[in-house]
Amino acid sequence: TFVLLVFPRPMDFSDEVQLGASLEGCDVLFCTYWIRFAMGGDSHDAAADRCARLFNVARQAGVKRVVFTSHTRATEDSPYAYLAGKAKACAALRSAGLPSY
């Protein structure tokens, strides 16, 4: 039998210690984090950097796999910041060395 237990956790990207502690014991990280619009000084590039930080912390915490919601045809050279940022986040996930879906 397969049992899936989901425990939502807050993500404070400015506190990697807390972020890592919230991932301890996690086998699979379902990462749906993203920003829809770049506003208030935030950007899709910054969101990609936060994802990169999350993926590295997840690896250090012993997470075995990441499921990340990306986007069809996302490329880092896309003229659309949303898509370029998603592609950058995907590249960060590959660089983190974690198996992913």
PDB file of C-alpha atoms in Angstrom:
ATOM      1  CA  THR A   1       0.000   0.000   0.000  1.00  0.00           C
ATOM      2  CA  PHE A   2       1.013   3.573  -0.615  1.00  0.00           C
ATOM      3  CA  VAL A   3       0.329   6.257   1.964  1.00  0.00           C
ATOM      4  CA  LEU A   4       0.791   9.916   1.161  1.00  0.00           C
ATOM      5  CA  LEU A   5       0.977  12.273   4.107  1.00  0.00           C
ATOM      6  CA  VAL A   6       1.072  15.962   3.282  1.00  0.00           C
ATOM      7  CA  PHE A   7       2.243  18.483   5.837  1.00  0.00           C
ATOM      8  CA  PRO A   8       2.160  22.102   4.611  1.00  0.00           C
ATOM      9  CA  ARG A   9       4.930  24.264   6.015  1.00  0.00           C
ATOM     10  CA  PRO A  10       5.572  28.004   5.887  1.00  0.00           C
ATOM     11  CA  MET A  11       8.526  29.047   3.736  1.00  0.00           C
ATOM     12  CA  ASP A  12      10.603  31.870   5.157  1.00  0.00           C
ATOM     13  CA  PHE A  13      13.334  32.104   2.542  1.00  0.00           C
ATOM     14  CA  SER A  14      15.304  34.541   4.702  1.00  0.00           C
ATOM     15  CA  ASP A  15      15.787  31.908   7.432  1.00  0.00           C
ATOM     16  CA  GLU A  16      17.549  28.873   5.969  1.00  0.00           C
ATOM     17  CA  VAL A  17      17.880  27.219   9.388  1.00  0.00           C
ATOM     18  CA  GLN A  18      14.105  27.290   9.906  1.00  0.00           C
ATOM     19  CA  LEU A  19      13.536  26.305   6.299  1.00  0.00           C
ATOM     20  CA  GLY A  20      15.828  23.297   6.682  1.00  0.00           C
ATOM     21  CA  ALA A  21      14.225  22.315   9.984  1.00  0.00           C
ATOM     22  CA  SER A  22      10.779  22.353   8.385  1.00  0.00           C
ATOM     23  CA  LEU A  23      12.058  19.934   5.714  1.00  0.00           C
ATOM     24  CA  GLU A  24      13.619  17.408   8.087  1.00  0.00           C
ATOM     25  CA  GLY A  25      11.992  14.017   7.658  1.00  0.00           C
ATOM     26  CA  CYS A  26      10.469  15.053   4.335  1.00  0.00           C
ATOM     27  CA  ASP A  27      10.859  12.458   1.577  1.00  0.00           C
ATOM     28  CA  VAL A  28       9.170  14.396  -1.234  1.00  0.00           C
ATOM     29  CA  LEU A  29       8.916  18.180  -1.471  1.00  0.00           C
ATOM     30  CA  PHE A  30       5.936  19.371  -3.519  1.00  0.00           C
ATOM     31  CA  CYS A  31       7.049  22.869  -4.464  1.00  0.00           C
ATOM     32  CA  THR A  32       4.260  25.004  -5.863  1.00  0.00           C
ATOM     33  CA  TYR A  33       5.902  28.277  -4.863  1.00  0.00           C
ATOM     34  CA  TRP A  34       5.984  31.017  -7.494  1.00  0.00           C
ATOM     35  CA  ILE A  35       4.952  34.622  -7.998  1.00  0.00           C
ATOM     36  CA  ARG A  36       2.365  35.418 -10.630  1.00  0.00           C
ATOM     37  CA  PHE A  37       3.278  39.045 -11.167  1.00  0.00           C
ATOM     38  CA  ALA A  38       6.488  40.985 -10.608  1.00  0.00           C
ATOM     39  CA  MET A  39       5.351  43.797  -8.355  1.00  0.00           C
ATOM     40  CA  GLY A  40       6.307  45.590  -5.183  1.00  0.00           C
ATOM     41  CA  GLY A  41       9.996  45.288  -5.980  1.00  0.00           C
ATOM     42  CA  ASP A  42       9.822  41.515  -6.421  1.00  0.00           C
ATOM     43  CA  SER A  43      10.755  39.752  -9.663  1.00  0.00           C
ATOM     44  CA  HIS A  44      10.576  36.356 -11.315  1.00  0.00           C
ATOM     45  CA  ASP A  45      14.358  36.243 -11.235  1.00  0.00           C
ATOM     46  CA  ALA A  46      14.273  36.732  -7.460  1.00  0.00           C
ATOM     47  CA  ALA A  47      11.621  33.997  -7.186  1.00  0.00           C
ATOM     48  CA  ALA A  48      13.944  31.661  -9.102  1.00  0.00           C
ATOM     49  CA  ASP A  49      16.742  32.504  -6.665  1.00  0.00           C
ATOM     50  CA  ARG A  50      14.448  31.661  -3.748  1.00  0.00           C
ATOM     51  CA  CYS A  51      13.620  28.324  -5.399  1.00  0.00           C
ATOM     52  CA  ALA A  52      17.334  27.620  -5.821  1.00  0.00           C
ATOM     53  CA  ARG A  53      17.854  28.316  -2.122  1.00  0.00           C
ATOM     54  CA  LEU A  54      14.937  26.031  -1.240  1.00  0.00           C
ATOM     55  CA  PHE A  55      16.227  23.180  -3.419  1.00  0.00           C
ATOM     56  CA  ASN A  56      19.720  23.373  -1.916  1.00  0.00           C
ATOM     57  CA  VAL A  57      18.345  23.461   1.624  1.00  0.00           C
ATOM     58  CA  ALA A  58      16.082  20.516   0.751  1.00  0.00           C
ATOM     59  CA  ARG A  59      19.082  18.486  -0.420  1.00  0.00           C
ATOM     60  CA  GLN A  60      20.964  19.308   2.789  1.00  0.00           C
ATOM     61  CA  ALA A  61      17.898  18.315   4.859  1.00  0.00           C
ATOM     62  CA  GLY A  62      17.790  14.902   3.197  1.00  0.00           C
ATOM     63  CA  VAL A  63      14.785  15.377   0.915  1.00  0.00           C
ATOM     64  CA  LYS A  64      14.786  12.512  -1.583  1.00  0.00           C
ATOM     65  CA  ARG A  65      12.722  13.981  -4.434  1.00  0.00           C
ATOM     66  CA  VAL A  66      11.141  17.268  -5.525  1.00  0.00           C
ATOM     67  CA  VAL A  67       7.935  17.757  -7.473  1.00  0.00           C
ATOM     68  CA  PHE A  68       8.090  21.254  -8.925  1.00  0.00           C
ATOM     69  CA  THR A  69       5.364  22.984 -10.902  1.00  0.00           C
ATOM     70  CA  SER A  70       7.074  24.486 -13.904  1.00  0.00           C
ATOM     71  CA  HIS A  71       5.681  25.732 -17.192  1.00  0.00           C
ATOM     72  CA  THR A  72       5.451  24.434 -20.744  1.00  0.00           C
ATOM     73  CA  ARG A  73       8.205  25.750 -23.020  1.00  0.00           C
ATOM     74  CA  ALA A  74      10.039  27.614 -20.270  1.00  0.00           C
ATOM     75  CA  THR A  75      13.500  28.664 -21.442  1.00  0.00           C
ATOM     76  CA  GLU A  76      15.989  30.948 -19.743  1.00  0.00           C
ATOM     77  CA  ASP A  77      16.228  33.064 -22.886  1.00  0.00           C
ATOM     78  CA  SER A  78      12.464  33.586 -23.089  1.00  0.00           C
ATOM     79  CA  PRO A  79      11.435  37.206 -23.671  1.00  0.00           C
ATOM     80  CA  TYR A  80       8.826  36.663 -20.933  1.00  0.00           C
ATOM     81  CA  ALA A  81      10.264  37.112 -17.446  1.00  0.00           C
ATOM     82  CA  TYR A  82       7.720  34.679 -15.973  1.00  0.00           C
ATOM     83  CA  LEU A  83       8.881  31.853 -18.268  1.00  0.00           C
ATOM     84  CA  ALA A  84      12.572  32.721 -18.036  1.00  0.00           C
ATOM     85  CA  GLY A  85      12.309  32.680 -14.241  1.00  0.00           C
ATOM     86  CA  LYS A  86      10.576  29.291 -14.251  1.00  0.00           C
ATOM     87  CA  ALA A  87      13.330  27.911 -16.481  1.00  0.00           C
ATOM     88  CA  LYS A  88      15.974  29.329 -14.148  1.00  0.00           C
ATOM     89  CA  ALA A  89      14.251  27.625 -11.206  1.00  0.00           C
ATOM     90  CA  CYS A  90      14.215  24.318 -13.121  1.00  0.00           C
ATOM     91  CA  ALA A  91      17.930  24.692 -13.846  1.00  0.00           C
ATOM     92  CA  ALA A  92      18.528  25.298 -10.137  1.00  0.00           C
ATOM     93  CA  LEU A  93      16.635  22.113  -9.317  1.00  0.00           C
ATOM     94  CA  ARG A  94      18.812  20.139 -11.744  1.00  0.00           C
ATOM     95  CA  SER A  95      21.927  21.743 -10.231  1.00  0.00           C
ATOM     96  CA  ALA A  96      20.825  20.785  -6.721  1.00  0.00           C
ATOM     97  CA  GLY A  97      21.144  17.148  -7.744  1.00  0.00           C
ATOM     98  CA  LEU A  98      17.767  16.048  -6.434  1.00  0.00           C
ATOM     99  CA  PRO A  99      15.596  13.645  -8.416  1.00  0.00           C
ATOM    100  CA  SER A 100      12.517  15.501  -9.590  1.00  0.00           C
ATOM    101  CA  TYR A 101       9.244  15.193 -11.432  1.00  0.00           C
TER     102      TYR A 101
END
